mmCIF file of N, CA, C and O in Angstrom:
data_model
loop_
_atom_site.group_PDB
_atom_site.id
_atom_site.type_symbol
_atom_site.label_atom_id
_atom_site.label_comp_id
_atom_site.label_asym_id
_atom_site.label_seq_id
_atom_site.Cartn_x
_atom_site.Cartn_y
_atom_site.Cartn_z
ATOM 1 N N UNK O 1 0.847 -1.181 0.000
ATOM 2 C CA UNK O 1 0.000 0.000 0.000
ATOM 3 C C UNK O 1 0.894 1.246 0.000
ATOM 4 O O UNK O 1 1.940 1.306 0.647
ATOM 5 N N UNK O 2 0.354 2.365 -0.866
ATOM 6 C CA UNK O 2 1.323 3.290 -0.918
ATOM 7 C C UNK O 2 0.926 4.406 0.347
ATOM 8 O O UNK O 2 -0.207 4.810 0.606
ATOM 9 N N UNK O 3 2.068 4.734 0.973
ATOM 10 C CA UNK O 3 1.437 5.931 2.017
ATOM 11 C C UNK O 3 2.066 7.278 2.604
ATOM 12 O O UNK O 3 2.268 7.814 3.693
ATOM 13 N N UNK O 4 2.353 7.626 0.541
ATOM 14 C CA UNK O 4 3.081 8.567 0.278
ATOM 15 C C UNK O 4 2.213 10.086 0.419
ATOM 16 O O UNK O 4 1.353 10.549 -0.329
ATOM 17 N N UNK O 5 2.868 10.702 1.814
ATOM 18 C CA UNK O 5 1.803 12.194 1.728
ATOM 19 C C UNK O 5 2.345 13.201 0.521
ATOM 20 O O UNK O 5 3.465 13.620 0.227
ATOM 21 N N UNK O 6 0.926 13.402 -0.075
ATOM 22 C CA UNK O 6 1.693 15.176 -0.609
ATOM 23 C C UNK O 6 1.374 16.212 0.017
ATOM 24 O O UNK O 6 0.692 16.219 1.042
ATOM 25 N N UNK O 7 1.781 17.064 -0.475
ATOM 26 C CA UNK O 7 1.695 18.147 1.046
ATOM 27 C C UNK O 7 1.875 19.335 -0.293
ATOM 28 O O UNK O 7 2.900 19.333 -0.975
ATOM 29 N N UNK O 8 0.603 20.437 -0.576
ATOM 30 C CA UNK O 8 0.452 21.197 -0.993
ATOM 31 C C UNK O 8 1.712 22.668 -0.902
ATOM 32 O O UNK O 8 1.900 23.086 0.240
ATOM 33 N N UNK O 9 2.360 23.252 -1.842
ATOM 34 C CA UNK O 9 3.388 24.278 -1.471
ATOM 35 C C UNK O 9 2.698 25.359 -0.327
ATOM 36 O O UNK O 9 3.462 25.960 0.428
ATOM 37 N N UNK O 10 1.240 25.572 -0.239
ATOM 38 C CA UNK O 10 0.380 26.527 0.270
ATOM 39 C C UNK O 10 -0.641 26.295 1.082
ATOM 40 O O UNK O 10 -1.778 26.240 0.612
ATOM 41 N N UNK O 11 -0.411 26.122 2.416
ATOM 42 C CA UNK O 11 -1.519 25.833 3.192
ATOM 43 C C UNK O 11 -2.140 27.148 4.377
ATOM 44 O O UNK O 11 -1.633 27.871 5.235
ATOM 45 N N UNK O 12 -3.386 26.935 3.855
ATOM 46 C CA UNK O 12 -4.291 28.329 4.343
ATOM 47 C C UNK O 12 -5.371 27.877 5.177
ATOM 48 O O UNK O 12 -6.222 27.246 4.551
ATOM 49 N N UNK O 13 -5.681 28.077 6.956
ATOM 50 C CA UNK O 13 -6.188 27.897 7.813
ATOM 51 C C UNK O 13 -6.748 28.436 8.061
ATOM 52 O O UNK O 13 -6.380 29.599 7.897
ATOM 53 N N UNK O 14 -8.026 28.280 8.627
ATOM 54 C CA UNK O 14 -8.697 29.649 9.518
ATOM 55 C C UNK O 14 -9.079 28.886 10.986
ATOM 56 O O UNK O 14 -9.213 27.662 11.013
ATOM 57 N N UNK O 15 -9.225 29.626 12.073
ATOM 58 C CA UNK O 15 -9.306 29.465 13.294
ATOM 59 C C UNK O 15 -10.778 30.046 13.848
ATOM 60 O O UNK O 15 -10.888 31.267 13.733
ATOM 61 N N UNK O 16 -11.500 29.604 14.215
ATOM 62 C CA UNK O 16 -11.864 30.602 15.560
ATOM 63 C C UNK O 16 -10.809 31.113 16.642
ATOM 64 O O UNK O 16 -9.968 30.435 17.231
ATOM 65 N N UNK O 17 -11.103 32.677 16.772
ATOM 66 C CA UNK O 17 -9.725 32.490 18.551
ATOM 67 C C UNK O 17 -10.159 31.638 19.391
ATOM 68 O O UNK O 17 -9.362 30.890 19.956
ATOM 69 N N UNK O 18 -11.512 31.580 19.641
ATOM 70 C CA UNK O 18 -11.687 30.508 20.772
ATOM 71 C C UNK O 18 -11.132 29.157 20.757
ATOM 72 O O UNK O 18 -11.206 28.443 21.757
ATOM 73 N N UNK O 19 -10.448 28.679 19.418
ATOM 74 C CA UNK O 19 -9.922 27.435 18.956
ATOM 75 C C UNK O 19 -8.358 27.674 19.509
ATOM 76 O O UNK O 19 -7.650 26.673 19.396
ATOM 77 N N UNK O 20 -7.884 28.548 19.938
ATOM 78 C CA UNK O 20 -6.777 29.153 19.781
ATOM 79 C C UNK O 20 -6.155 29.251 21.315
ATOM 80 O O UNK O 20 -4.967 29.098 21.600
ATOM 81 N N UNK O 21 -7.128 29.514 22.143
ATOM 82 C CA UNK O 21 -7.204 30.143 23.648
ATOM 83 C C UNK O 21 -6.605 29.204 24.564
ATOM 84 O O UNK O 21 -6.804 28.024 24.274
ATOM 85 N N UNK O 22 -5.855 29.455 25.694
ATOM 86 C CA UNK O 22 -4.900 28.974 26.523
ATOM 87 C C UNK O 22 -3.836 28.072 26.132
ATOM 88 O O UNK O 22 -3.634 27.983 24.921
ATOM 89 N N UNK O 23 -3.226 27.492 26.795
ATOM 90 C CA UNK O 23 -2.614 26.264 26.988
ATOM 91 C C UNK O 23 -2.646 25.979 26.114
ATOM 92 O O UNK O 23 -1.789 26.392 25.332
ATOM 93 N N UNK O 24 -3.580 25.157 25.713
ATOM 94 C CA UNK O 24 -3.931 24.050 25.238
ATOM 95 C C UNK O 24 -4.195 24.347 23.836
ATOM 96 O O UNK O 24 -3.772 23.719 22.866
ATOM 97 N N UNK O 25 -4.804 25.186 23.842
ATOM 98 C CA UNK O 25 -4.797 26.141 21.764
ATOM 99 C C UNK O 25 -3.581 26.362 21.598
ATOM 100 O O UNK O 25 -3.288 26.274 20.405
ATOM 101 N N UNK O 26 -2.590 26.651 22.356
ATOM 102 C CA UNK O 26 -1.278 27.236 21.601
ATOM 103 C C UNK O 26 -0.514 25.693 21.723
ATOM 104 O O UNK O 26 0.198 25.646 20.721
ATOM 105 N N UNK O 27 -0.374 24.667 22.341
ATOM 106 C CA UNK O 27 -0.024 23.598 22.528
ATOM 107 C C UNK O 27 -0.599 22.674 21.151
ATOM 108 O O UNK O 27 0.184 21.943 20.545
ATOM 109 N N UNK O 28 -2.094 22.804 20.732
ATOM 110 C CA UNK O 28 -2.670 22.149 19.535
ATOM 111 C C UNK O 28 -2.325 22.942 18.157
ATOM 112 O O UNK O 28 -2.489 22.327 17.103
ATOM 113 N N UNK O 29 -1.706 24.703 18.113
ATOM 114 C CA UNK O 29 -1.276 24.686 16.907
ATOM 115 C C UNK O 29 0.196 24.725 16.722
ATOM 116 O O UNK O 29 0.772 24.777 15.635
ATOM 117 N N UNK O 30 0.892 24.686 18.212
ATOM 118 C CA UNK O 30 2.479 24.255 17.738
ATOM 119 C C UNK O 30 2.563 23.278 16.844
ATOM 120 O O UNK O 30 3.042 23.264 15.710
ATOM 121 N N UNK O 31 1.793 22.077 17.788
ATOM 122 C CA UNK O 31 1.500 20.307 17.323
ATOM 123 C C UNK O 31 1.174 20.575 16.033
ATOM 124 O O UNK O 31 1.679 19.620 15.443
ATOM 125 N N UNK O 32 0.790 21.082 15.429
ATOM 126 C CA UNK O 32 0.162 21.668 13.817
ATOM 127 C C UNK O 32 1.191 21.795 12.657
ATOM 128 O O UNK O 32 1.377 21.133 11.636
ATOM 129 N N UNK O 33 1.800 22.910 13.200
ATOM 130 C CA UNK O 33 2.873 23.666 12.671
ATOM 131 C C UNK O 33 3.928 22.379 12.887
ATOM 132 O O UNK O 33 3.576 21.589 12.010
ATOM 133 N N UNK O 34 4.685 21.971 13.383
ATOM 134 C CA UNK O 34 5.650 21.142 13.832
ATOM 135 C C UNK O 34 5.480 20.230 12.502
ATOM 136 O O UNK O 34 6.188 20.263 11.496
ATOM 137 N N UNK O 35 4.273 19.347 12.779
ATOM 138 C CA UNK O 35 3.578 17.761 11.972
ATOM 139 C C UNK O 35 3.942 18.694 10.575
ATOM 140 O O UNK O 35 5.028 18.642 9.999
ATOM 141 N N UNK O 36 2.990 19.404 10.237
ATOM 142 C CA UNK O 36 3.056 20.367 8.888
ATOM 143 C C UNK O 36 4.367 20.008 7.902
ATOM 144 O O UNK O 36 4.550 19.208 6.985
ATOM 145 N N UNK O 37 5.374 21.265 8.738
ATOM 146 C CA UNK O 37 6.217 20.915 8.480
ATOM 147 C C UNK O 37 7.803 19.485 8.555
ATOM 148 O O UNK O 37 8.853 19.367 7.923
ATOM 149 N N UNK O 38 7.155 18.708 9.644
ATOM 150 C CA UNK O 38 7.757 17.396 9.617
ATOM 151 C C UNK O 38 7.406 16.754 8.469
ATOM 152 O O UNK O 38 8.096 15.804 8.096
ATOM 153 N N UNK O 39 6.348 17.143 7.771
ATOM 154 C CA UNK O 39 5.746 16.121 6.332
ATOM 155 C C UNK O 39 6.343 16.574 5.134
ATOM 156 O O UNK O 39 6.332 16.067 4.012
ATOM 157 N N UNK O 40 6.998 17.876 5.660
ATOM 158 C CA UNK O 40 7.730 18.382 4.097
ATOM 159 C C UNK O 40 6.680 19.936 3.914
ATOM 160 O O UNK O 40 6.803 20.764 3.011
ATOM 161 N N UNK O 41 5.891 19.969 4.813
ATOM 162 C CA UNK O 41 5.564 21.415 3.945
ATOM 163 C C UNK O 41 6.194 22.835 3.823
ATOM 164 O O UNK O 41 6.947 23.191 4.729
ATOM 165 N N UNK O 42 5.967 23.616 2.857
ATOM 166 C CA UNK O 42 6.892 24.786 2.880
ATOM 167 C C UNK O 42 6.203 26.291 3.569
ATOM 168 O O UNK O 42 6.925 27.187 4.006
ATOM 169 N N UNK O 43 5.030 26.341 3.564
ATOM 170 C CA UNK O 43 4.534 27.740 3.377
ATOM 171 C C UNK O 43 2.984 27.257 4.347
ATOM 172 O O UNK O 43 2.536 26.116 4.233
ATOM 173 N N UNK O 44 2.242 28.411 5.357
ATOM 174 C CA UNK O 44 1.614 28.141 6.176
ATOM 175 C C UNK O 44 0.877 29.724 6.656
ATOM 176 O O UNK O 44 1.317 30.676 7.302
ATOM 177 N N UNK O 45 -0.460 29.443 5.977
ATOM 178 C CA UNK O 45 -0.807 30.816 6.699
ATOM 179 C C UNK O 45 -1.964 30.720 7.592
ATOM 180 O O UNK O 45 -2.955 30.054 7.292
ATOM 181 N N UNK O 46 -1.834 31.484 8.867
ATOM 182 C CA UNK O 46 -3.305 31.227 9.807
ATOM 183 C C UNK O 46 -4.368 32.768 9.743
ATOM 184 O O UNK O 46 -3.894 33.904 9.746
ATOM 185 N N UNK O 47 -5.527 32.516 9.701
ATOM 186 C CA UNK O 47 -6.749 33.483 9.521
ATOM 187 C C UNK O 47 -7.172 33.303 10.887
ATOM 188 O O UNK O 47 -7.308 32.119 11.195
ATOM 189 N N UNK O 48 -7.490 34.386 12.054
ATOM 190 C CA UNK O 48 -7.843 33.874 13.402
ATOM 191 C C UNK O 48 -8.679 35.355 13.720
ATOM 192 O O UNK O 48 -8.360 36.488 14.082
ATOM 193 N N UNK O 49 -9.737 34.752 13.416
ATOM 194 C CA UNK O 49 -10.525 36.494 13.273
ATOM 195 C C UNK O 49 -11.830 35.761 13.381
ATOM 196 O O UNK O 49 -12.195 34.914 12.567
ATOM 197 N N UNK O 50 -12.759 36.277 14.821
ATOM 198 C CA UNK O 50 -14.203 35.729 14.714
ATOM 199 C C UNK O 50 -15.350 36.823 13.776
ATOM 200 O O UNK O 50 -15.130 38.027 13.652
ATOM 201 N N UNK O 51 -16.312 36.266 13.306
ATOM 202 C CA UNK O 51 -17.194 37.097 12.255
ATOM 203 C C UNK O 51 -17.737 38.069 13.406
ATOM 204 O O UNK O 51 -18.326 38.855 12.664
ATOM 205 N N UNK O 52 -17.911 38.470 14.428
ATOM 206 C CA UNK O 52 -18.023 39.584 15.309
ATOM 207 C C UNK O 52 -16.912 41.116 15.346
ATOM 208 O O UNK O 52 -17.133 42.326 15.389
ATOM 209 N N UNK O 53 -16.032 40.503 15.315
ATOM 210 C CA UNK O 53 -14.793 41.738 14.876
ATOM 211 C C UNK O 53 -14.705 41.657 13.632
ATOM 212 O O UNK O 53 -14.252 42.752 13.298
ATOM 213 N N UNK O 54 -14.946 40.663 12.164
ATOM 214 C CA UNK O 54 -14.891 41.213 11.101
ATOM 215 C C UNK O 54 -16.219 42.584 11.011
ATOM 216 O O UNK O 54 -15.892 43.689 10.579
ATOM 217 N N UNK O 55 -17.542 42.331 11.431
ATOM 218 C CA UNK O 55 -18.575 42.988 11.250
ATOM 219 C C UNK O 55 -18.507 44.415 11.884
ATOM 220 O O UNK O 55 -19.085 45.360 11.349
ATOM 221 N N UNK O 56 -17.683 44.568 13.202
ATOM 222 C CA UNK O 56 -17.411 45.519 13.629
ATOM 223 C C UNK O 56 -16.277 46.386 13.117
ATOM 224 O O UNK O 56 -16.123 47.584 13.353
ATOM 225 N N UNK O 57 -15.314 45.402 12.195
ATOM 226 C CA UNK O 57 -14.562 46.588 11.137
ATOM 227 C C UNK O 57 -15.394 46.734 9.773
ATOM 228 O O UNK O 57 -15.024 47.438 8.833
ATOM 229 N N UNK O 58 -16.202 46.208 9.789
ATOM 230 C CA UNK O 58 -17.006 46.793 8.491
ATOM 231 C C UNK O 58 -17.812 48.169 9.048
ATOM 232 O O UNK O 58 -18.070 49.195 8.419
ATOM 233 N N UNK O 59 -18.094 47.853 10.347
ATOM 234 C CA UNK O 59 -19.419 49.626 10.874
ATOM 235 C C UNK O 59 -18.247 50.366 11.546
ATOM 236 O O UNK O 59 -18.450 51.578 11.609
ATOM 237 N N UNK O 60 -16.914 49.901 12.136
ATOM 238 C CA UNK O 60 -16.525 51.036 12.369
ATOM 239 C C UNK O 60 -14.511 50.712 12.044
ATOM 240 O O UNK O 60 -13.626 50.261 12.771
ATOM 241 N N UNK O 61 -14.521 51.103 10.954
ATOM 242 C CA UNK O 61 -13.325 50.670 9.719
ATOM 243 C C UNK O 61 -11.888 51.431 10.546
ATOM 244 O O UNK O 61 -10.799 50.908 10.309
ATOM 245 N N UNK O 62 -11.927 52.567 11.430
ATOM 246 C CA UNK O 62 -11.341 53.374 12.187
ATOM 247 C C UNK O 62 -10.539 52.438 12.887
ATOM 248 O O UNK O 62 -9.316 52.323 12.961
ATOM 249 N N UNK O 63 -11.569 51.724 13.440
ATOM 250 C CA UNK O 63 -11.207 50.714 14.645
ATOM 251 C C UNK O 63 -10.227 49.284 14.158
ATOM 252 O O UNK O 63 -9.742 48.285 14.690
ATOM 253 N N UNK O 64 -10.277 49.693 13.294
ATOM 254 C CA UNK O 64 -9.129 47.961 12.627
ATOM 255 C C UNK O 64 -8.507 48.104 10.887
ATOM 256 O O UNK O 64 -8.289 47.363 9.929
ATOM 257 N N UNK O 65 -8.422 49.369 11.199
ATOM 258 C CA UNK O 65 -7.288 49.964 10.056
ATOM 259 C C UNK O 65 -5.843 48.458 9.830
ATOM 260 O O UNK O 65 -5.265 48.220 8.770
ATOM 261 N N UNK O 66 -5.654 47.825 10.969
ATOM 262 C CA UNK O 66 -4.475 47.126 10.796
ATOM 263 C C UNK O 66 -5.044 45.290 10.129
ATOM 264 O O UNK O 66 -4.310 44.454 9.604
ATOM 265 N N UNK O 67 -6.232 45.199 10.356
ATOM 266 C CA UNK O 67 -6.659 44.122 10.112
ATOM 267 C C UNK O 67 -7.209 43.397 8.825
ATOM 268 O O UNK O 67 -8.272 43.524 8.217
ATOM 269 N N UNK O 68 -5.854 42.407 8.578
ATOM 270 C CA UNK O 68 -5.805 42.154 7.183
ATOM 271 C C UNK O 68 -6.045 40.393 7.329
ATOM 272 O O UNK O 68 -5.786 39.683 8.301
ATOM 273 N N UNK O 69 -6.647 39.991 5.955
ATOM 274 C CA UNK O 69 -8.140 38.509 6.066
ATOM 275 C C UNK O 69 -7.462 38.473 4.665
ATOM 276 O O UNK O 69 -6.955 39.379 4.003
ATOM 277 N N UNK O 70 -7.628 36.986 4.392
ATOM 278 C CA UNK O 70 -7.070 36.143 2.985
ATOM 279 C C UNK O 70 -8.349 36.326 2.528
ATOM 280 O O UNK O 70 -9.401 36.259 3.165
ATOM 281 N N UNK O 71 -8.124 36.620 1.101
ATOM 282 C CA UNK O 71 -9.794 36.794 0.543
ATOM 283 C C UNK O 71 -9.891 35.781 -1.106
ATOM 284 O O UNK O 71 -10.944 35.405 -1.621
ATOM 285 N N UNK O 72 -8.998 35.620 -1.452
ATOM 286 C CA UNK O 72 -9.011 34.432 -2.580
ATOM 287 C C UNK O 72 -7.566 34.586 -3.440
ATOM 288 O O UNK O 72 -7.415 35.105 -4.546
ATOM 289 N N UNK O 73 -6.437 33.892 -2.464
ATOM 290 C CA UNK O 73 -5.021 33.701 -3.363
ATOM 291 C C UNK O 73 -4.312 34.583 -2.521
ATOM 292 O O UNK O 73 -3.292 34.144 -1.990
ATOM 293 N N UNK O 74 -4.812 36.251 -2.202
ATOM 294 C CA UNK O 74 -4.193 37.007 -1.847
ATOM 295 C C UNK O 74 -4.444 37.668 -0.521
ATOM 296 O O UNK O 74 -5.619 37.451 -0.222
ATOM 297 N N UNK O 75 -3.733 38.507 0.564
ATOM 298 C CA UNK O 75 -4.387 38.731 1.730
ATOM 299 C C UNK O 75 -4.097 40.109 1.346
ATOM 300 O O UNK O 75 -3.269 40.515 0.531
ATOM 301 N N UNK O 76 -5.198 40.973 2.315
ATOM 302 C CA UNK O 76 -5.684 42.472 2.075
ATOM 303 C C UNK O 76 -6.313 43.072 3.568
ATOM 304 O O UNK O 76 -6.817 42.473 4.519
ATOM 305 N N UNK O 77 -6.067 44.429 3.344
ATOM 306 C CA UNK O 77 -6.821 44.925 4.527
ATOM 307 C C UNK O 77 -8.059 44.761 4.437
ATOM 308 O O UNK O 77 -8.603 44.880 3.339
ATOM 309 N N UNK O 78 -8.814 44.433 5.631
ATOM 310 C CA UNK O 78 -10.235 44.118 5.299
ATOM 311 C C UNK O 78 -10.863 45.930 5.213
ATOM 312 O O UNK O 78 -11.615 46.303 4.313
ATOM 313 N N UNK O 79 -10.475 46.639 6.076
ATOM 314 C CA UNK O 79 -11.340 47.840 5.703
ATOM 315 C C UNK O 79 -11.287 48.426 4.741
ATOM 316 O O UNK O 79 -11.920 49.477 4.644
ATOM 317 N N UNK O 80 -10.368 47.856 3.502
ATOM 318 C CA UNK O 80 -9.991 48.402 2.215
ATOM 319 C C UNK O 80 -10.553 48.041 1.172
ATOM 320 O O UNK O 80 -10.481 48.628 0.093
ATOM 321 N N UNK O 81 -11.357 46.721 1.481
ATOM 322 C CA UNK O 81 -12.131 46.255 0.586
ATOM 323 C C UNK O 81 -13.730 46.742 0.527
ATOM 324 O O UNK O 81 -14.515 47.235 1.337
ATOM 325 N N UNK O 82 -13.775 46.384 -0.703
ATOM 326 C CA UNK O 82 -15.143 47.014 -1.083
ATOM 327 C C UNK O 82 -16.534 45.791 -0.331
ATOM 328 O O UNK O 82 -16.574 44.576 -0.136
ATOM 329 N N UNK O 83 -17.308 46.720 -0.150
ATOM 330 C CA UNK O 83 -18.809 46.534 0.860
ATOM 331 C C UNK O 83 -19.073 44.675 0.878
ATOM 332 O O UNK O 83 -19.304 43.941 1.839
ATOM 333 N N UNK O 84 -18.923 44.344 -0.605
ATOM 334 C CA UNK O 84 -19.694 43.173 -1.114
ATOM 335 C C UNK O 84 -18.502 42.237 -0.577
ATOM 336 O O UNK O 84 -18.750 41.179 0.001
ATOM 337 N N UNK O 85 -17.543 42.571 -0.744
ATOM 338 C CA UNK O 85 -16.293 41.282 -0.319
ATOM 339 C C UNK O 85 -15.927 40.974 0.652
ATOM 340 O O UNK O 85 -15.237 39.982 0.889
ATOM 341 N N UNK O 86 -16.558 42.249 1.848
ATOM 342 C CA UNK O 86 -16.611 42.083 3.006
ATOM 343 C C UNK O 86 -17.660 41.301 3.745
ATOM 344 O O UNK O 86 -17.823 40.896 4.896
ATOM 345 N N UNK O 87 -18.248 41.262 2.697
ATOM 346 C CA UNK O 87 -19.564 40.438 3.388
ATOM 347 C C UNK O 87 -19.273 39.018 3.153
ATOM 348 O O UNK O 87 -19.453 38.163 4.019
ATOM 349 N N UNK O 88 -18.902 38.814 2.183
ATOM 350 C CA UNK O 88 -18.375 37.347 1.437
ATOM 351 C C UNK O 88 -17.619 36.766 2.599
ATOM 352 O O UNK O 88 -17.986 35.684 3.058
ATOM 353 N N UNK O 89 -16.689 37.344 3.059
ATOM 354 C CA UNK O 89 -15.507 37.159 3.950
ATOM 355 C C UNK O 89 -16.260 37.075 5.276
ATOM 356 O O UNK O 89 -15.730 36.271 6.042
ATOM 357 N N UNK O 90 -17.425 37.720 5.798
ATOM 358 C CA UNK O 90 -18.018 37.756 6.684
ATOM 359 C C UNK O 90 -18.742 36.371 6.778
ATOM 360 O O UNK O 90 -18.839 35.600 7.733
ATOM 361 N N UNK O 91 -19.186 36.296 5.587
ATOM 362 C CA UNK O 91 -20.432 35.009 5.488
ATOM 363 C C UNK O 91 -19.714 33.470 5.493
ATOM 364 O O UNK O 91 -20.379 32.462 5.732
ATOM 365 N N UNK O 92 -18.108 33.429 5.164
ATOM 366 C CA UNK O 92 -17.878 32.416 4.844
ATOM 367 C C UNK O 92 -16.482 31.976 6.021
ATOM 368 O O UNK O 92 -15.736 31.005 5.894
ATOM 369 N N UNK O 93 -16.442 33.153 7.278
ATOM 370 C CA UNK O 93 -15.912 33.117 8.705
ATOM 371 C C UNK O 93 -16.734 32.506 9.452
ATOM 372 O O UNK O 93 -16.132 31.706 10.169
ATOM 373 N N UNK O 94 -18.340 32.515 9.696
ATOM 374 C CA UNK O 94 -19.222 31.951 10.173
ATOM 375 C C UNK O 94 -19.179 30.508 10.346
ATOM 376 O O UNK O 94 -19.804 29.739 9.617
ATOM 377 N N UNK O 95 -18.507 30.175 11.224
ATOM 378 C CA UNK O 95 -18.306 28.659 11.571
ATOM 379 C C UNK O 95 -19.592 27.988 12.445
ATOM 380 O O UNK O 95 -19.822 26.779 12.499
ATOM 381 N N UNK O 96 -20.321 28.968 13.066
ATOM 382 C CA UNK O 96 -20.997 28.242 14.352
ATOM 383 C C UNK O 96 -22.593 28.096 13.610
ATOM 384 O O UNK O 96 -23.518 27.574 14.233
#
Protein backbone atom coordinates (compact mmCIF):
# COMPACT_ATOMS: atom_id res chain seq x y z
CA UNK A 1 0.00 0.00 0.00
CA UNK A 2 1.32 3.29 -0.92
CA UNK A 3 1.44 5.93 2.02
CA UNK A 4 3.08 8.57 0.28
CA UNK A 5 1.80 12.19 1.73
CA UNK A 6 1.69 15.18 -0.61
CA UNK A 7 1.69 18.15 1.05
CA UNK A 8 0.45 21.20 -0.99
CA UNK A 9 3.39 24.28 -1.47
CA UNK A 10 0.38 26.53 0.27
CA UNK A 11 -1.52 25.83 3.19
CA UNK A 12 -4.29 28.33 4.34
CA UNK A 13 -6.19 27.90 7.81
CA UNK A 14 -8.70 29.65 9.52
CA UNK A 15 -9.31 29.46 13.29
CA UNK A 16 -11.86 30.60 15.56
CA UNK A 17 -9.72 32.49 18.55
CA UNK A 18 -11.69 30.51 20.77
CA UNK A 19 -9.92 27.43 18.96
CA UNK A 20 -6.78 29.15 19.78
CA UNK A 21 -7.20 30.14 23.65
CA UNK A 22 -4.90 28.97 26.52
CA UNK A 23 -2.61 26.26 26.99
CA UNK A 24 -3.93 24.05 25.24
CA UNK A 25 -4.80 26.14 21.76
CA UNK A 26 -1.28 27.24 21.60
CA UNK A 27 -0.02 23.60 22.53
CA UNK A 28 -2.67 22.15 19.53
CA UNK A 29 -1.28 24.69 16.91
CA UNK A 30 2.48 24.25 17.74
CA UNK A 31 1.50 20.31 17.32
CA UNK A 32 0.16 21.67 13.82
CA UNK A 33 2.87 23.67 12.67
CA UNK A 34 5.65 21.14 13.83
CA UNK A 35 3.58 17.76 11.97
CA UNK A 36 3.06 20.37 8.89
CA UNK A 37 6.22 20.91 8.48
CA UNK A 38 7.76 17.40 9.62
CA UNK A 39 5.75 16.12 6.33
CA UNK A 40 7.73 18.38 4.10
CA UNK A 41 5.56 21.41 3.94
CA UNK A 42 6.89 24.79 2.88
CA UNK A 43 4.53 27.74 3.38
CA UNK A 44 1.61 28.14 6.18
CA UNK A 45 -0.81 30.82 6.70
CA UNK A 46 -3.30 31.23 9.81
CA UNK A 47 -6.75 33.48 9.52
CA UNK A 48 -7.84 33.87 13.40
CA UNK A 49 -10.52 36.49 13.27
CA UNK A 50 -14.20 35.73 14.71
CA UNK A 51 -17.19 37.10 12.25
CA UNK A 52 -18.02 39.58 15.31
CA UNK A 53 -14.79 41.74 14.88
CA UNK A 54 -14.89 41.21 11.10
CA UNK A 55 -18.57 42.99 11.25
CA UNK A 56 -17.41 45.52 13.63
CA UNK A 57 -14.56 46.59 11.14
CA UNK A 58 -17.01 46.79 8.49
CA UNK A 59 -19.42 49.63 10.87
CA UNK A 60 -16.52 51.04 12.37
CA UNK A 61 -13.33 50.67 9.72
CA UNK A 62 -11.34 53.37 12.19
CA UNK A 63 -11.21 50.71 14.64
CA UNK A 64 -9.13 47.96 12.63
CA UNK A 65 -7.29 49.96 10.06
CA UNK A 66 -4.47 47.13 10.80
CA UNK A 67 -6.66 44.12 10.11
CA UNK A 68 -5.80 42.15 7.18
CA UNK A 69 -8.14 38.51 6.07
CA UNK A 70 -7.07 36.14 2.98
CA UNK A 71 -9.79 36.79 0.54
CA UNK A 72 -9.01 34.43 -2.58
CA UNK A 73 -5.02 33.70 -3.36
CA UNK A 74 -4.19 37.01 -1.85
CA UNK A 75 -4.39 38.73 1.73
CA UNK A 76 -5.68 42.47 2.07
CA UNK A 77 -6.82 44.92 4.53
CA UNK A 78 -10.23 44.12 5.30
CA UNK A 79 -11.34 47.84 5.70
CA UNK A 80 -9.99 48.40 2.21
CA UNK A 81 -12.13 46.26 0.59
CA UNK A 82 -15.14 47.01 -1.08
CA UNK A 83 -18.81 46.53 0.86
CA UNK A 84 -19.69 43.17 -1.11
CA UNK A 85 -16.29 41.28 -0.32
CA UNK A 86 -16.61 42.08 3.01
CA UNK A 87 -19.56 40.44 3.39
CA UNK A 88 -18.38 37.35 1.44
CA UNK A 89 -15.51 37.16 3.95
CA UNK A 90 -18.02 37.76 6.68
CA UNK A 91 -20.43 35.01 5.49
CA UNK A 92 -17.88 32.42 4.84
CA UNK A 93 -15.91 33.12 8.70
CA UNK A 94 -19.22 31.95 10.17
CA UNK A 95 -18.31 28.66 11.57
CA UNK A 96 -21.00 28.24 14.35
Amino acid sequence: MDTTWYVSNHFNMKFLPSALEGARGARNLIDLIKTYFDWGGSHIQFNCVSRETLVDAKEHPQNHKELVVRVAGFSAYFTRLDGGVQDEIIKRTEYK
